[in-house]
Amino acid sequence: MFSQPFSAVPSEVKAARAFVTALLGPEHPCHDDAILLTSELAGNVIRHARHGEFAVAVALVPGGVKITVGDRGSSAIPRPRNPGDDDTSGRGLAMVDALATRWGFQRATGNTSVWFHLTDPRNADA
């Protein structure tokens, strides 16, 4: 597993995507979904974290990839919302729920980590 800290400011979302791309490579079959979901989770951290940094961890796992975004998050439990058509936010975890093979979160000592697993589509039927 490889992990890197980032400052919880909007410009660091691009840096988090670059970190994931550097590890997976743009040709990895899970790359595009990994980048999209990492962006969404990093954006959530920037909006909701109580402290000024977050970390992204990438692990190559059998049949795919697992990515974790962790922070010293809010006290709210991460869960998908059902935003209205005119809402400009609230779709991030719904996208994670729709695209990830599975996802979840862990809370410990004031830290919140949201993780998702993407299955390599070439191994989906294996």
Short mmCIF file of C-alpha atoms in Angstrom, two decimals:
data_model
loop_
_atom_site.label_atom_id
_atom_site.label_comp_id
_atom_site.label_asym_id
_atom_site.label_seq_id
_atom_site.Cartn_x
_atom_site.Cartn_y
_atom_site.Cartn_z
CA MET A 1 0.00 0.00 0.00
CA PHE A 2 1.19 3.47 -0.86
CA SER A 3 -0.05 6.54 0.99
CA GLN A 4 0.48 10.26 0.67
CA PRO A 5 -0.78 13.22 2.73
CA PHE A 6 -2.37 16.29 1.14
CA SER A 7 -3.53 19.66 2.43
CA ALA A 8 -7.32 19.99 2.63
CA VAL A 9 -7.53 22.75 0.01
CA PRO A 10 -9.23 22.56 -3.42
CA SER A 11 -5.98 22.60 -5.40
CA GLU A 12 -4.90 19.35 -3.73
CA VAL A 13 -7.67 17.35 -5.42
CA LYS A 14 -5.63 17.53 -8.62
CA ALA A 15 -2.54 16.41 -6.71
CA ALA A 16 -4.47 13.45 -5.23
CA ARG A 17 -5.57 12.42 -8.74
CA ALA A 18 -1.98 12.70 -9.96
CA PHE A 19 -0.81 10.49 -7.08
CA VAL A 20 -3.33 7.77 -8.02
CA THR A 21 -2.41 8.06 -11.71
CA ALA A 22 1.30 7.79 -10.91
CA LEU A 23 0.67 4.53 -9.05
CA LEU A 24 -1.88 2.92 -11.35
CA GLY A 25 -0.88 4.39 -14.68
CA PRO A 26 -3.43 5.78 -17.13
CA GLU A 27 -3.75 2.41 -18.89
CA HIS A 28 -4.88 0.55 -15.76
CA PRO A 29 -8.42 -0.76 -16.38
CA CYS A 30 -9.68 0.81 -13.12
CA HIS A 31 -7.91 4.14 -13.65
CA ASP A 32 -10.80 6.33 -14.77
CA ASP A 33 -13.19 5.23 -12.03
CA ALA A 34 -10.37 5.41 -9.46
CA ILE A 35 -9.61 9.01 -10.44
CA LEU A 36 -13.27 10.04 -10.40
CA LEU A 37 -13.98 8.48 -7.01
CA THR A 38 -10.75 9.78 -5.48
CA SER A 39 -11.75 13.27 -6.63
CA GLU A 40 -15.17 12.93 -5.06
CA LEU A 41 -13.82 11.71 -1.72
CA ALA A 42 -11.08 14.35 -1.64
CA GLY A 43 -13.72 16.99 -2.35
CA ASN A 44 -15.78 15.66 0.56
CA VAL A 45 -12.77 15.99 2.85
CA ILE A 46 -12.22 19.58 1.80
CA ARG A 47 -15.87 20.41 2.52
CA HIS A 48 -16.25 18.46 5.77
CA ALA A 49 -12.88 17.85 7.46
CA ARG A 50 -12.16 19.58 10.72
CA HIS A 51 -8.41 19.64 10.19
CA GLY A 52 -6.16 20.78 7.41
CA GLU A 53 -5.05 17.56 5.78
CA PHE A 54 -6.11 14.23 4.38
CA ALA A 55 -4.34 11.14 3.07
CA VAL A 56 -4.90 8.95 0.03
CA ALA A 57 -3.78 5.31 0.12
CA VAL A 58 -3.68 3.01 -2.90
CA ALA A 59 -3.37 -0.77 -2.67
CA LEU A 60 -3.29 -3.21 -5.53
CA VAL A 61 -5.44 -6.11 -4.39
CA PRO A 62 -6.25 -9.40 -6.10
CA GLY A 63 -8.56 -8.59 -8.98
CA GLY A 64 -8.47 -4.82 -8.65
CA VAL A 65 -7.52 -1.84 -6.55
CA LYS A 66 -8.51 -0.44 -3.14
CA ILE A 67 -8.28 3.27 -2.45
CA THR A 68 -8.77 4.90 0.93
CA VAL A 69 -9.20 8.60 1.64
CA GLY A 70 -8.77 9.45 5.30
CA ASP A 71 -9.05 12.58 7.41
CA ARG A 72 -9.87 13.80 10.88
CA GLY A 73 -13.44 14.03 9.72
CA SER A 74 -16.69 15.32 11.01
CA SER A 75 -18.83 13.38 13.43
CA ALA A 76 -21.37 12.54 10.71
CA ILE A 77 -21.47 9.00 9.33
CA PRO A 78 -20.58 8.98 5.61
CA ARG A 79 -23.58 7.85 3.57
CA PRO A 80 -24.95 8.51 0.10
CA ARG A 81 -27.48 11.33 -0.14
CA ASN A 82 -30.41 11.71 -2.47
CA PRO A 83 -29.92 15.26 -3.79
CA GLY A 84 -32.61 17.11 -5.71
CA ASP A 85 -32.23 17.93 -9.38
CA ASP A 86 -31.18 21.51 -8.58
CA ASP A 87 -28.71 20.64 -5.80
CA THR A 88 -25.11 21.42 -6.69
CA SER A 89 -23.59 18.90 -4.29
CA GLY A 90 -24.37 15.65 -2.53
CA ARG A 91 -23.64 13.14 -5.30
CA GLY A 92 -20.13 12.02 -4.34
CA LEU A 93 -20.93 9.00 -2.18
CA ALA A 94 -23.80 8.06 -4.49
CA MET A 95 -21.21 7.83 -7.29
CA VAL A 96 -18.94 5.75 -5.07
CA ASP A 97 -21.89 3.49 -4.30
CA ALA A 98 -22.75 3.15 -8.00
CA LEU A 99 -19.25 2.57 -9.39
CA ALA A 100 -17.34 0.73 -6.67
CA THR A 101 -17.52 -3.03 -6.28
CA ARG A 102 -17.85 -2.31 -2.58
CA TRP A 103 -17.08 0.55 -0.24
CA GLY A 104 -17.21 1.43 3.40
CA PHE A 105 -15.76 3.59 6.12
CA GLN A 106 -13.87 3.29 9.37
CA ARG A 107 -13.85 5.66 12.31
CA ALA A 108 -11.22 5.57 14.98
CA THR A 109 -9.90 8.19 17.39
CA GLY A 110 -11.47 11.09 15.53
CA ASN A 111 -10.30 9.89 12.13
CA THR A 112 -12.62 8.91 9.30
CA SER A 113 -11.48 6.80 6.36
CA VAL A 114 -13.70 6.06 3.38
CA TRP A 115 -12.47 3.27 1.14
CA PHE A 116 -13.63 1.77 -2.12
CA HIS A 117 -12.67 -1.32 -4.07
CA LEU A 118 -12.78 -1.44 -7.86
CA THR A 119 -12.71 -4.75 -9.66
CA ASP A 120 -10.64 -4.99 -12.83
CA PRO A 121 -13.35 -5.48 -15.49
CA ARG A 122 -11.19 -8.12 -17.14
CA ASN A 123 -11.57 -10.21 -13.95
CA ALA A 124 -15.24 -9.43 -13.23
CA ASP A 125 -16.43 -12.90 -14.22
CA ALA A 126 -13.51 -14.77 -12.68
#
